[in-house]
Every structure is written in structure tokens, then in C-alpha cells.
């Protein structure tokens, strides 16, 4: 049994408070691909290198799958999908929970999962997932993105969910069930009666009931902008706000699960009224903080085998895609960027140590800021802008090479800071690296790379991402045969492999004792936004 983690009153104040003591947390290992991916999806929502989930909310949270007019929204589908994925949880044995099992047709075909919102959600969001960002983490991220971008509170986000390999047992509540059944269902999921009232109010702040899915609850519509006959739960259907509660309390609600003609399916009424309105009366005032807490608990309800990360805080100084590239002529190019949280320092200097650990005043370069390279986390109640700084063109001889990096930051206020992971420096391997002659041909991707000649490879392989037939991200591993005529150029041997896809391409060499791998680039290719075409 895994008690859901809850942090009470997680409003903006708490969020800022958590940011203080933050630099201690991130010193651990670098790079941490899971944390880097989660950070990018939470905090690069607009602008440079933005991640794709926020596009599902644009414009103004009205977007719906494929831009089909429907009176429906992705925001509503994503929030409902996260709940229905989680609601199979059984606190007694730790099975079920938020694990992307909702992607299986067997679950979607159950009466408790009526409607096409789950398939819509999976189709839209699955391309955002990858080998480090599970579909289950993506479902949780989509829920958080929808709530935060549609007017709701900041929700503390943890990652590390694992995608289920088979459907879970049924267990999602349905509107015609009795209040006793609902209380029992939420209790099995780990939620009290007050939690049930709150969570249902929070979820039903966005979206509504559709005639095509629930013809017995709401009537058909002849309105061309609402062909599916959607009736919103509150008067601000696309906004995450407390109107679901205030309209219920003041008697103006049109919520089809409160004032529907057939009282059998008025489940929201039975739920909201189940403690004589005690909980609901408090909700207009506590809506944002309670919803942040309950929705976080909802997505953190995971199978007992899963250990979630700590709440993801923004990485304040984030080197991205930092790597060596084989450019021929006995040279390595050092490329990469740094994302700096909500500030533009006066100067950031990268300094490196040679392969043998030597440093030298010449082993340094000043990063450049292209003013269009800014991203925005679109966090509720905040105006934060992140600046990205590019490495200039840096060529290093392959015999001298490089072993680690550090950064010297001169802030706008004149203070300085060294970013070096607490003294260790950011380690960089120079054993295997992609070559800039890697390119896309009409039939395949010609991947060229260099391996240090003093290394004895036991196994060399490429990893790319693909999606299985249920849209779960999986890794494809391709073994690479050694070159038939190996020639050593400036201490490196050149290798080549043709791949059908280069999605999230990384190259690895197993030396018996140790495996070296090229960096995982979360969006874009190892050589930039996309691979060049072959000449
Ligand atoms: C006993 C508890 C609940 C019942 C019986 C219930 C029932 C329903 C029903 C019948 C619909 C209409 C779906 C459609 O027409 O497509 C709906 C929509 C929705 N539900 Fe619930 N729900 C419950 C709790 C929750 C919870 C806890 C959440 C999330 C925290 C949630 C989130 C949503 C959302 C966002 C929609 C709108 C979907 C859309 O507009 O397409 N529900 N719910
Ligand atoms: C009310 O809804 C229930 C459950 O869907 C259904 O069995 C019943 O026939 C409905 N009653 C009326 C009068 O439509
Ligand atoms: C709770 O509030 C609703 C909406 O105002 C009302 O219809 C209902 O009678 C109230 N319940 C109690 C027990 O007062
Ligand atoms: C690789 O980089 C080197 C050094 O910058 C450059 O001279 C060469 O043209 C590049 N090759 C390709 C195919 O881009």
C-alpha cells in the first residue's frame, strides 16, 4: 500500500518557498534524462524549444482533437482521461492506478469508459512521450498542463510512472450508481468522502456531458458548433475555476449531473450533497489550493511497484544537449546550450578540462544569447521568462579533447557564481560521438560516428524510439557491426550504420567494464533541430 503524497495548501507561496533550497537538490547526477524531460515539459511551454502538450490547449483552451468543432475540448478530455486511468486503483493491494492502461481498447470499450475522449487523448499526447517520459507520466503531465493553462492552480508534479503492459481491473464510477457505491469506489482508490466531493468538483470545473456519449442524460443539439450535444458542468466550461461550486451553492447551476431530468444519473448532486453540503460550502474559498492538492494526489496514485520522483522543481541552470561532435580534420566540436531560469546574466563563460584533466585559460568561451531564444513556463500567477545561451563555435583537437565542463556566471547585479555541480564539473564522455556527416537520405538515415581508438568495444549499438501498437514509447536497439576496413583518424575509428528512423537517436559502446552513450536530445536531433539531408 502506497499512501498518496499530499502537500497541503500548495499555492503559489509554497511553490516559491520550495524554490529556495533548490540548488542543493539538483547536484546529484548529470544528466538525469527523466528529470530533464519532466522539467522541459513543465517549464518550456512557450517559445524556444517548446514542448508539444501546450499546443493542445491553444487557443484559450478551446482546442479539440484535430480542430473538429465539437463543443468539446482537449482540456476536458485530458483531465477526464487521467481520472479514468487512475480510478482502477486498489489501495488494498496497490494494483491499478495511473499507469496508462486506459490506452488499451479493452479498457476503453468498458461501459465505465463511455466516449471517445480517451482515444482522443492518447492520440494527441503520445507523440510527446519517449523512452524517458512514459505515456503514464505524459497523461499526468497532460492533466497538469490542462489545469494550469486553463486558469487553474500550479499542481506539484512528480514523475517516474511506468506504463502498464495490460489492462487493469474495472472500477471507474458511473453516474447511475448509488452514493454508497461512489463512496466505496473512491475509498478503494484511497480517497475519503470529502476527497470524493472535492475531486469531483475539481474535475467537473472543465467540460461537460455529451449527448453522443450519454444520450439519456443530455439532449441532442442542432447547433453546428456543438454537434455532439455538449452541456457544460458550469457557465465557464473551458476555465478551471470555482463556478462549479458557486453555481451549485447559489442554485443557478445547469450541471447535467446535478439538475438532469432523470434523478438516477444526478451523481454530482448526490456526491456534493452527501455530507449536507459541508465540504462544498468551503470550496468557493479553497478551490485552487484543494484542487492542486487533490489532483496531485490523483495523478500520484500509482501501482505499488512505482517510486515517484520528488516534486519537479525548475532546473535553474540547465545545460541542454551538451556534447562533442566529430567534425573531421582531427577536431571535435563542443556544442550545446544552457537555459537560465528567469534571468539574463551579463556573461556566462564555459570552461573545460582536457581529457587528461588539465585546465588552461585558453580552454574557455563566452556563451551567446540570441534574443529569440527565450522560453516561458506559463505558470499560473507568475511571469517567468527563461533565457537560452548558445555555445559559440568551439573546436577542440581530438588528442587534447575534453573531460568536464564548468560555467562562470556573471549576474546582472555584478555577483558571480560558478556552476560546476558542487565542484565535480559536468562530466562529458569523448569515447563515442556522432559525426556531422550523419544525414537523412530518401530511404534511411546514414548515421556516422567516431569511437576512441584506444577503446576495445565489446558491443556497439544505436538506440531509437518507436511506439508499439498501443502507442506506448519503446526503444529499438540496432547492433552495429565494426567497420570492415577500420582506419584510425586522429585517435578515433569511424563507424557507420543505416537506420530506418533516427527518432531520439543515441549511440552506445559497451567496453566490457563500462558503457558510454551519446546524449539524449529530448527535442531535435543530435545535430540540431533536424538532421541534414544527405548530399
Ligand atoms: C462519481 C464520480 C464521477 C462520475 C460519476 C463522473 C461522470 C462523468 C460523466 C457522465 C461525464 C460526461 C462524459 C461525456 O459525456 O463525455 C463526465 C465528464 C467529465 N468528468 Fe467526470 N465523473 C466523476 C468524477 C470525476 C473526477 C474525479 C474527475 C477528475 C478529477 C472527472 C473529470 C471529468 C471531466 C474533465 C469531464 C468532462 C469531459 C468532457 O467534457 O468531454 N470526473 N464525468
Ligand atoms: C433514468 O436513468 C436510468 C439509468 O440510466 C434508467 O434506467 C431509467 O430508465 C431512466 N428513467 C427515465 C424515466 O428515463
Ligand atoms: C445542498 O445545496 C443544494 C444546492 O443549493 C440544495 O439543493 C440542497 O438541498 C442542499 N442540501 C442540504 C442538505 O441542505
Ligand atoms: C563538419 O564540420 C566541419 C568543421 O566545422 C566542417 O568543415 C564540415 O563542412 C562539416 N561537415 C558537414 C557535412 O557539415
XYZ file of C-alpha atoms and ligand atoms in Angstrom:
620
model
C 0.000 0.000 0.000
C 1.288 3.387 -1.008
C -0.122 6.419 0.766
C -0.523 9.164 -1.812
C 1.814 12.056 -1.183
C -0.018 15.190 -0.377
C 1.255 18.628 0.314
C -1.480 20.763 1.774
C -2.195 24.244 0.504
C 0.118 24.077 -2.430
C -0.466 27.586 -3.636
C 1.976 29.978 -5.158
C 3.566 30.872 -1.834
C 4.508 27.268 -1.225
C 5.883 26.947 -4.721
C 8.209 29.897 -4.270
C 9.221 28.578 -0.861
C 10.188 25.283 -2.439
C 12.329 27.122 -4.955
C 14.540 28.414 -2.159
C 16.730 25.425 -1.067
C 16.566 24.175 -4.608
C 20.177 24.171 -5.795
C 21.007 21.524 -3.199
C 18.559 19.108 -4.759
C 19.878 19.078 -8.307
C 23.541 18.421 -7.582
C 23.106 14.629 -7.810
C 23.874 13.023 -11.179
C 24.069 14.766 -14.519
C 22.492 14.323 -16.891
C 19.285 12.931 -15.412
C 17.163 12.333 -18.521
C 13.902 11.747 -16.649
C 14.198 14.965 -14.646
C 15.388 16.905 -17.709
C 12.376 15.735 -19.729
C 9.885 16.471 -16.966
C 11.438 19.905 -16.414
C 11.201 20.689 -20.139
C 7.558 19.648 -20.334
C 6.654 21.698 -17.264
C 8.711 24.796 -17.906
C 9.308 25.169 -21.665
C 5.679 25.585 -22.579
C 6.012 28.523 -24.953
C 8.785 29.931 -27.114
C 12.125 28.397 -27.890
C 12.249 24.575 -27.880
C 8.701 24.401 -26.565
C 7.200 21.000 -25.826
C 4.082 19.985 -27.708
C 1.451 19.367 -25.000
C 0.583 23.069 -24.515
C -0.425 23.266 -28.201
C -3.405 21.094 -27.250
C -4.727 23.997 -25.176
C -4.377 26.663 -27.835
C -6.239 28.934 -28.468
C -7.555 29.763 -24.992
C -8.243 26.153 -24.046
C -10.857 25.732 -26.780
C -8.847 23.362 -28.985
C -10.301 19.947 -29.628
C -8.741 16.905 -31.334
C -7.985 17.601 -34.981
C -9.699 21.004 -34.677
C -13.064 19.323 -35.295
C -15.846 21.508 -33.934
C -17.459 19.551 -31.158
C -18.405 21.806 -28.299
C -15.682 19.764 -26.638
C -12.103 20.456 -25.616
C -8.831 18.599 -25.240
C -8.509 20.118 -21.766
C -11.643 18.285 -20.614
C -10.644 15.019 -22.299
C -7.175 15.085 -20.737
C -8.444 15.716 -17.201
C -11.110 13.018 -17.502
C -8.585 10.581 -19.028
C -6.230 10.984 -16.067
C -9.087 10.297 -13.642
C -10.336 7.223 -15.501
C -6.802 5.836 -15.804
C -6.270 6.290 -12.052
C -9.724 5.157 -10.863
C -8.863 1.459 -11.202
C -6.524 1.780 -8.207
C -6.980 -0.637 -5.338
C -5.379 0.654 -2.171
C -5.663 -2.797 -0.542
C -3.210 -4.466 -2.914
C -1.577 -1.499 -4.668
C -2.754 -2.552 -8.131
C -4.137 -0.254 -10.826
C -3.725 3.482 -10.670
C -2.278 5.925 -13.144
C -0.274 3.664 -15.460
C -1.584 4.421 -18.974
C -3.683 1.241 -19.019
C -6.505 3.466 -20.324
C -4.759 3.226 -23.718
C -5.884 -0.393 -24.147
C -9.018 -0.872 -26.300
C -10.231 -3.410 -23.722
C -10.480 -0.638 -21.088
C -11.875 1.941 -23.498
C -14.651 -0.449 -24.535
C -15.964 -0.807 -20.976
C -19.267 0.964 -20.164
C -17.450 2.891 -17.401
C -15.280 4.481 -20.101
C -18.018 5.639 -22.450
C -16.975 8.111 -25.145
C -14.008 8.651 -27.450
C -12.198 11.088 -25.136
C -9.645 8.502 -24.044
C -8.593 7.597 -27.576
C -8.504 11.312 -28.470
C -6.251 11.956 -25.515
C -3.838 9.119 -26.279
C -3.611 10.051 -29.972
C -2.814 13.669 -29.154
C -0.406 13.220 -26.279
C 1.510 10.028 -27.102
C 3.928 11.731 -29.559
C 5.187 13.772 -26.573
C 6.293 10.647 -24.752
C 9.640 8.962 -25.246
C 11.911 6.387 -23.655
C 12.390 8.580 -20.579
C 8.919 10.155 -20.490
C 6.426 7.304 -20.141
C 2.929 7.520 -21.522
C 1.662 7.403 -17.912
C 3.869 10.390 -16.990
C 2.562 12.093 -20.147
C -1.077 11.511 -19.108
C -0.291 13.056 -15.704
C 1.566 15.914 -17.418
C -1.345 16.494 -19.806
C -3.723 16.794 -16.849
C -1.420 19.262 -15.091
C -0.891 21.219 -18.335
C -4.632 21.467 -18.939
C -5.435 22.665 -15.425
C -2.533 25.113 -15.188
C -3.034 26.591 -18.656
C -6.827 26.886 -18.356
C -6.827 29.133 -15.321
C -6.191 26.617 -12.560
C -3.512 26.424 -9.883
C 0.065 25.201 -10.137
C -0.018 21.469 -9.398
C 3.035 19.832 -7.828
C 4.221 17.273 -10.403
C 6.161 14.088 -9.765
C 7.366 11.686 -12.465
C 8.581 8.145 -12.876
C 5.310 6.354 -13.678
C 5.573 3.072 -15.535
C 3.306 2.077 -18.414
C 1.190 -0.984 -17.641
C 1.568 -3.888 -20.037
C -2.055 -4.978 -19.690
C -5.459 -3.536 -18.767
C -6.360 -3.026 -15.099
C -9.496 -4.369 -13.406
C -12.612 -2.216 -13.905
C -13.540 0.320 -11.234
C -14.399 3.785 -12.605
C -17.573 5.220 -11.005
C -20.610 5.747 -13.233
C -23.394 8.354 -12.943
C -26.268 5.929 -12.360
C -24.573 4.309 -9.350
C -25.706 4.970 -5.790
C -23.880 7.269 -3.393
C -22.854 4.217 -1.353
C -21.218 2.720 -4.436
C -19.426 6.001 -5.137
C -18.135 6.302 -1.577
C -16.921 2.692 -1.749
C -15.303 3.245 -5.148
C -13.364 6.329 -4.008
C -12.398 4.571 -0.770
C -10.930 1.715 -2.825
C -8.980 4.363 -4.782
C -7.668 5.814 -1.492
C -9.957 8.851 -1.185
C -12.290 9.828 1.665
C -15.824 11.103 1.187
C -14.612 14.715 1.464
C -11.862 13.941 -1.085
C -14.504 12.452 -3.403
C -16.634 15.598 -3.191
C -13.630 17.841 -3.801
C -12.078 15.787 -6.576
C -15.358 15.542 -8.475
C -15.901 19.302 -8.156
C -12.356 19.978 -9.342
C -12.689 17.604 -12.316
C -16.080 18.939 -13.309
C -14.866 22.541 -13.397
C -13.982 21.937 -17.068
C -16.042 20.260 -19.783
C -19.436 18.656 -19.650
C -21.651 15.757 -20.687
C -22.230 14.941 -24.359
C -25.338 13.558 -25.970
C -23.296 11.245 -28.216
C -21.805 9.585 -25.136
C -24.721 9.909 -22.677
C -27.942 10.277 -24.717
C -30.046 9.531 -21.632
C -28.541 12.434 -19.698
C -28.398 15.320 -22.207
C -30.443 16.001 -25.371
C -29.095 16.126 -28.953
C -28.061 19.523 -30.326
C -28.771 21.125 -33.699
C -26.123 23.804 -33.077
C -23.408 23.401 -35.738
C -20.696 24.498 -33.324
C -21.817 21.804 -30.880
C -22.710 18.761 -32.987
C -22.011 16.320 -30.154
C -24.556 17.952 -27.863
C -22.192 19.005 -25.087
C -23.710 20.571 -21.974
C -21.114 22.149 -19.703
C -20.936 21.493 -15.976
C -20.677 25.207 -15.219
C -21.037 28.524 -17.035
C -17.283 28.755 -17.683
C -16.799 25.433 -19.448
C -13.219 25.959 -20.615
C -11.995 27.724 -17.478
C -10.710 25.945 -14.412
C -12.462 27.997 -11.735
C -14.754 27.671 -8.720
C -18.006 28.282 -10.653
C -18.769 24.554 -10.416
C -19.109 25.128 -6.666
C -20.582 28.656 -6.520
C -23.306 27.878 -9.077
C -24.207 24.663 -7.250
C -24.484 26.534 -3.953
C -26.453 29.535 -5.253
C -28.884 27.337 -7.166
C -28.042 28.653 -10.647
C -26.199 25.524 -11.791
C -27.050 23.923 -15.129
C -24.767 20.935 -14.354
C -26.456 17.982 -16.125
C -25.273 15.683 -13.315
C -26.957 17.941 -10.705
C -30.174 19.164 -12.316
C -30.641 16.495 -15.011
C -34.255 15.455 -15.659
C -33.567 11.889 -14.559
C -32.510 11.920 -10.924
C -30.925 8.459 -11.262
C -27.969 9.971 -13.131
C -27.626 13.106 -10.978
C -24.445 11.754 -9.424
C -22.835 15.164 -8.857
C -25.865 16.182 -6.806
C -25.668 13.044 -4.659
C -21.921 13.481 -4.216
C -21.931 17.227 -3.456
C -24.905 16.775 -1.107
C -23.546 13.648 0.620
C -22.292 15.495 3.722
C -25.124 18.036 3.751
C -23.045 20.464 1.653
C -20.426 20.907 4.385
C -17.477 20.303 2.018
C -18.980 22.142 -0.944
C -19.725 25.242 1.155
C -15.997 25.617 1.757
C -14.967 25.114 -1.864
C -15.531 28.574 -3.314
C -12.791 29.822 -0.960
C -10.382 26.882 -1.060
C -10.943 25.750 -4.642
C -7.456 26.425 -6.026
C -5.457 25.064 -3.118
C -7.664 21.988 -2.548
C -7.775 21.150 -6.268
C -3.984 21.445 -6.531
C -3.655 19.038 -3.617
C -6.318 16.542 -4.731
C -5.356 16.498 -8.412
C -1.724 15.928 -7.441
C -2.821 13.003 -5.262
C -4.932 11.714 -8.135
C -2.045 11.524 -10.610
C 0.333 10.297 -7.905
C -1.914 7.288 -7.281
C 0.248 4.677 -8.980
C 0.862 0.915 -8.801
C 2.836 -0.103 -5.712
C 5.922 -1.020 -7.773
C 6.347 2.595 -8.876
C 8.513 5.068 -6.969
C 7.808 8.622 -7.971
C 10.435 11.367 -8.079
C 10.344 14.339 -5.761
C 8.191 17.231 -6.933
C 9.882 18.565 -10.071
C 11.355 21.983 -9.421
C 12.641 24.078 -12.290
C 16.303 23.444 -13.023
C 17.686 26.933 -12.516
C 20.824 26.434 -14.603
C 20.239 23.734 -17.208
C 22.859 22.649 -19.746
C 20.930 21.117 -22.671
C 22.262 18.911 -25.456
C 25.865 19.491 -24.427
C 28.060 17.122 -26.434
C 31.120 16.622 -28.533
C 30.629 16.106 -32.264
C 33.136 14.555 -34.641
C 33.711 17.117 -37.409
C 36.756 15.590 -39.147
C 40.155 17.115 -39.575
C 41.196 15.863 -36.153
C 38.679 18.179 -34.475
C 35.794 17.821 -32.078
C 33.104 20.474 -31.895
C 31.728 21.277 -28.439
C 28.078 22.199 -28.850
C 25.160 22.828 -26.555
C 23.100 25.399 -24.762
C 22.250 26.489 -21.261
C 18.782 27.506 -20.120
C 18.911 30.084 -17.362
C 15.805 30.461 -15.183
C 14.131 33.850 -15.351
C 17.293 35.885 -15.785
C 19.769 37.018 -18.373
C 23.217 37.026 -16.801
C 25.693 39.656 -18.037
C 28.073 36.907 -19.064
C 28.305 33.118 -18.922
C 31.663 31.539 -19.681
C 32.098 27.840 -20.308
C 35.431 26.414 -19.161
C 36.597 22.910 -19.857
C 39.273 20.499 -18.800
C 41.195 18.446 -21.332
C 40.905 14.653 -21.405
C 43.896 14.476 -19.057
C 42.207 16.836 -16.579
C 44.385 19.832 -17.443
C 42.811 23.285 -17.453
C 44.133 26.305 -19.274
C 42.928 29.912 -19.650
C 42.501 29.163 -23.358
C 40.023 26.370 -22.612
C 37.070 28.733 -22.305
C 34.482 30.563 -24.365
C 31.705 33.066 -23.714
C 28.167 31.855 -24.456
C 25.940 33.935 -26.730
C 22.296 34.917 -26.243
C 20.122 35.116 -29.323
C 17.190 37.262 -28.137
C 14.678 34.939 -29.830
C 15.894 32.054 -27.681
C 13.559 32.510 -24.733
C 11.006 30.130 -23.292
C 8.146 30.611 -20.915
C 6.778 28.145 -18.354
C 3.316 29.803 -18.443
C 2.989 29.131 -14.758
C -0.201 30.337 -13.078
C 0.271 33.667 -11.272
C 3.818 34.196 -12.420
C 5.702 35.945 -15.184
C 8.864 33.977 -15.636
C 10.970 34.079 -18.785
C 13.848 31.708 -19.367
C 16.841 32.698 -21.479
C 18.827 30.211 -23.521
C 22.516 30.776 -24.160
C 24.275 29.048 -27.068
C 27.779 27.712 -27.105
C 29.699 29.615 -29.788
C 31.570 27.549 -32.373
C 34.217 25.718 -30.337
C 36.688 23.350 -31.987
C 38.984 21.218 -29.853
C 41.708 18.942 -31.133
C 40.767 15.301 -30.713
C 44.037 14.483 -28.980
C 43.579 17.187 -26.360
C 39.805 16.563 -26.124
C 37.718 17.324 -23.073
C 36.608 15.600 -19.877
C 34.393 18.041 -17.981
C 32.865 21.491 -18.053
C 32.042 24.237 -15.653
C 30.427 27.622 -16.092
C 31.279 31.004 -14.653
C 28.218 33.207 -14.362
C 28.433 36.972 -14.011
C 24.987 38.125 -12.949
C 23.427 41.412 -13.964
C 23.819 42.677 -10.385
C 27.588 42.134 -10.502
C 27.651 38.985 -8.379
C 29.332 35.864 -9.743
C 28.614 32.191 -9.375
C 30.319 29.031 -10.529
C 28.061 26.274 -11.861
C 30.053 23.064 -11.602
C 27.766 20.555 -9.827
C 29.274 21.331 -6.480
C 32.889 21.145 -7.615
C 32.785 17.972 -9.700
C 32.144 19.697 -13.010
C 29.704 18.498 -15.652
C 31.265 15.255 -16.942
C 31.394 14.731 -20.705
C 32.470 11.489 -22.362
C 34.613 11.599 -25.510
C 34.567 7.841 -26.223
C 31.677 7.816 -28.699
C 30.260 10.756 -30.619
C 28.080 11.383 -33.621
C 29.771 12.816 -36.748
C 28.446 15.868 -38.536
C 28.352 13.840 -41.772
C 25.298 11.985 -40.380
C 22.410 12.695 -42.727
C 18.963 11.688 -43.973
C 18.717 10.008 -47.354
C 15.357 9.348 -49.049
C 15.447 5.733 -47.839
C 17.222 5.752 -44.493
C 19.373 7.677 -42.048
C 23.121 7.353 -42.558
C 24.462 7.529 -39.050
C 28.200 8.179 -38.892
C 30.100 8.284 -35.660
C 33.531 8.043 -34.102
C 34.800 5.776 -31.321
C 38.043 6.414 -29.498
C 40.667 4.069 -30.928
C 42.160 3.146 -27.540
C 38.832 1.585 -26.504
C 38.068 -2.079 -27.134
C 34.368 -2.196 -27.986
C 32.553 -5.363 -26.890
C 29.303 -4.130 -28.367
C 28.292 -1.042 -30.312
C 24.628 -0.186 -30.794
C 22.190 2.563 -31.682
C 19.001 3.294 -29.768
C 15.963 4.988 -31.301
C 12.401 5.401 -30.045
C 9.300 3.923 -31.578
C 5.713 3.394 -30.453
C 4.133 -0.030 -30.082
C 0.639 -0.764 -31.446
C -0.899 0.697 -28.264
C 1.179 3.908 -28.698
C 3.484 3.157 -25.808
C 7.017 4.511 -26.337
C 9.593 1.736 -26.644
C 13.275 1.623 -27.540
C 14.603 -0.061 -30.669
C 18.184 -1.245 -30.359
C 20.233 -1.799 -33.505
C 23.545 -3.610 -33.251
C 26.343 -2.001 -35.255
C 28.981 -4.152 -36.937
C 32.570 -2.909 -36.823
C 33.904 -1.173 -39.938
C 35.393 -3.695 -42.375
C 38.428 -1.503 -43.058
C 38.967 0.382 -39.832
C 41.204 3.386 -40.261
C 42.279 5.465 -37.333
C 41.961 9.223 -37.775
C 43.418 11.434 -35.053
C 42.861 8.797 -32.383
C 39.353 7.754 -33.459
C 37.850 4.987 -35.589
C 34.948 5.917 -37.873
C 31.801 3.807 -37.857
C 28.579 3.849 -39.830
C 25.111 2.346 -39.641
C 21.950 2.884 -41.698
C 18.748 3.221 -39.641
C 15.124 3.426 -40.715
C 14.439 6.173 -38.176
C 16.548 8.500 -36.079
C 13.899 9.390 -33.514
C 15.775 10.256 -30.299
C 18.928 8.647 -31.663
C 21.668 7.791 -29.198
C 24.780 5.711 -29.819
C 26.372 3.479 -27.247
C 29.544 1.468 -26.832
C 29.980 -1.248 -24.249
C 33.630 -1.675 -23.329
C 33.139 -4.630 -21.012
C 33.517 -2.627 -17.832
C 31.628 0.471 -18.841
C 29.056 1.738 -21.321
C 29.378 5.175 -22.904
C 26.436 6.804 -24.621
C 25.859 9.973 -26.621
C 23.443 12.483 -25.060
C 19.693 12.013 -25.341
C 18.284 15.064 -27.109
C 14.698 15.496 -25.943
C 13.573 17.516 -28.936
C 15.539 17.989 -32.117
C 18.323 15.766 -33.397
C 21.885 15.288 -32.153
C 22.952 17.757 -34.887
C 20.353 20.474 -34.325
C 16.621 20.880 -34.856
C 16.676 18.228 -37.615
C 19.271 16.090 -39.352
C 20.722 17.485 -42.588
C 19.790 15.850 -45.888
C 22.496 13.688 -47.458
C 24.279 15.365 -50.362
C -18.512 9.585 -9.188
C -17.641 10.331 -9.801
C -17.819 10.770 -11.243
C -18.784 10.468 -12.144
C -19.980 9.557 -11.984
C -18.469 11.172 -13.361
C -19.223 11.140 -14.507
C -18.973 11.876 -15.640
C -19.762 11.864 -16.837
C -21.014 11.023 -17.051
C -19.214 12.713 -17.719
C -19.647 13.007 -19.153
C -18.640 12.422 -20.142
C -19.004 12.676 -21.590
O -20.138 12.983 -21.904
O -18.084 12.555 -22.422
C -18.060 13.275 -17.079
C -17.239 14.187 -17.658
C -16.081 14.636 -17.081
N -15.516 14.193 -15.921
Fe -16.436 13.077 -14.524
N -17.326 11.882 -13.162
C -16.882 11.654 -11.898
C -15.745 12.156 -11.307
C -14.772 12.858 -11.986
C -13.487 13.209 -11.456
C -12.987 12.834 -10.057
C -12.825 13.884 -12.422
C -11.440 14.460 -12.401
C -10.805 14.885 -11.355
C -13.721 13.983 -13.562
C -13.438 14.669 -14.731
C -14.333 14.844 -15.761
C -14.128 15.768 -16.857
C -12.955 16.725 -17.065
C -15.235 15.637 -17.699
C -15.525 16.406 -18.980
C -15.245 15.582 -20.205
C -15.727 16.268 -21.469
O -16.131 17.439 -21.424
O -15.673 15.616 -22.516
N -14.878 13.337 -13.266
N -17.946 12.753 -15.810
C -33.276 7.104 -15.648
O -31.960 6.587 -15.852
C -31.838 5.211 -15.566
C -30.376 4.847 -15.680
O -29.843 5.258 -16.925
C -32.744 4.411 -16.478
O -32.622 3.036 -16.181
C -34.172 4.863 -16.328
O -34.995 4.215 -17.275
C -34.268 6.367 -16.519
N -35.614 6.818 -16.212
C -36.335 7.571 -17.041
C -37.688 7.991 -16.571
O -35.909 7.933 -18.132
C -27.229 21.471 -0.663
O -27.216 22.505 -1.628
C -28.074 22.272 -2.722
C -27.887 23.419 -3.719
O -28.138 24.658 -3.096
C -29.510 22.131 -2.231
O -30.346 21.832 -3.338
C -29.595 21.035 -1.192
O -30.889 20.950 -0.676
C -28.607 21.292 -0.085
N -28.613 20.176 0.832
C -28.903 20.313 2.132
C -28.842 19.060 2.954
O -29.169 21.382 2.622
C 31.559 19.334 -40.285
O 32.176 20.370 -39.542
C 33.376 20.843 -40.095
C 34.007 21.802 -39.113
O 33.116 22.816 -38.762
C 33.082 21.493 -41.452
O 34.275 21.928 -42.039
C 32.408 20.460 -42.348
O 31.997 21.074 -43.547
C 31.184 19.878 -41.651
N 30.631 18.821 -42.469
C 29.327 18.744 -42.708
C 28.876 17.615 -43.599
O 28.511 19.525 -42.249
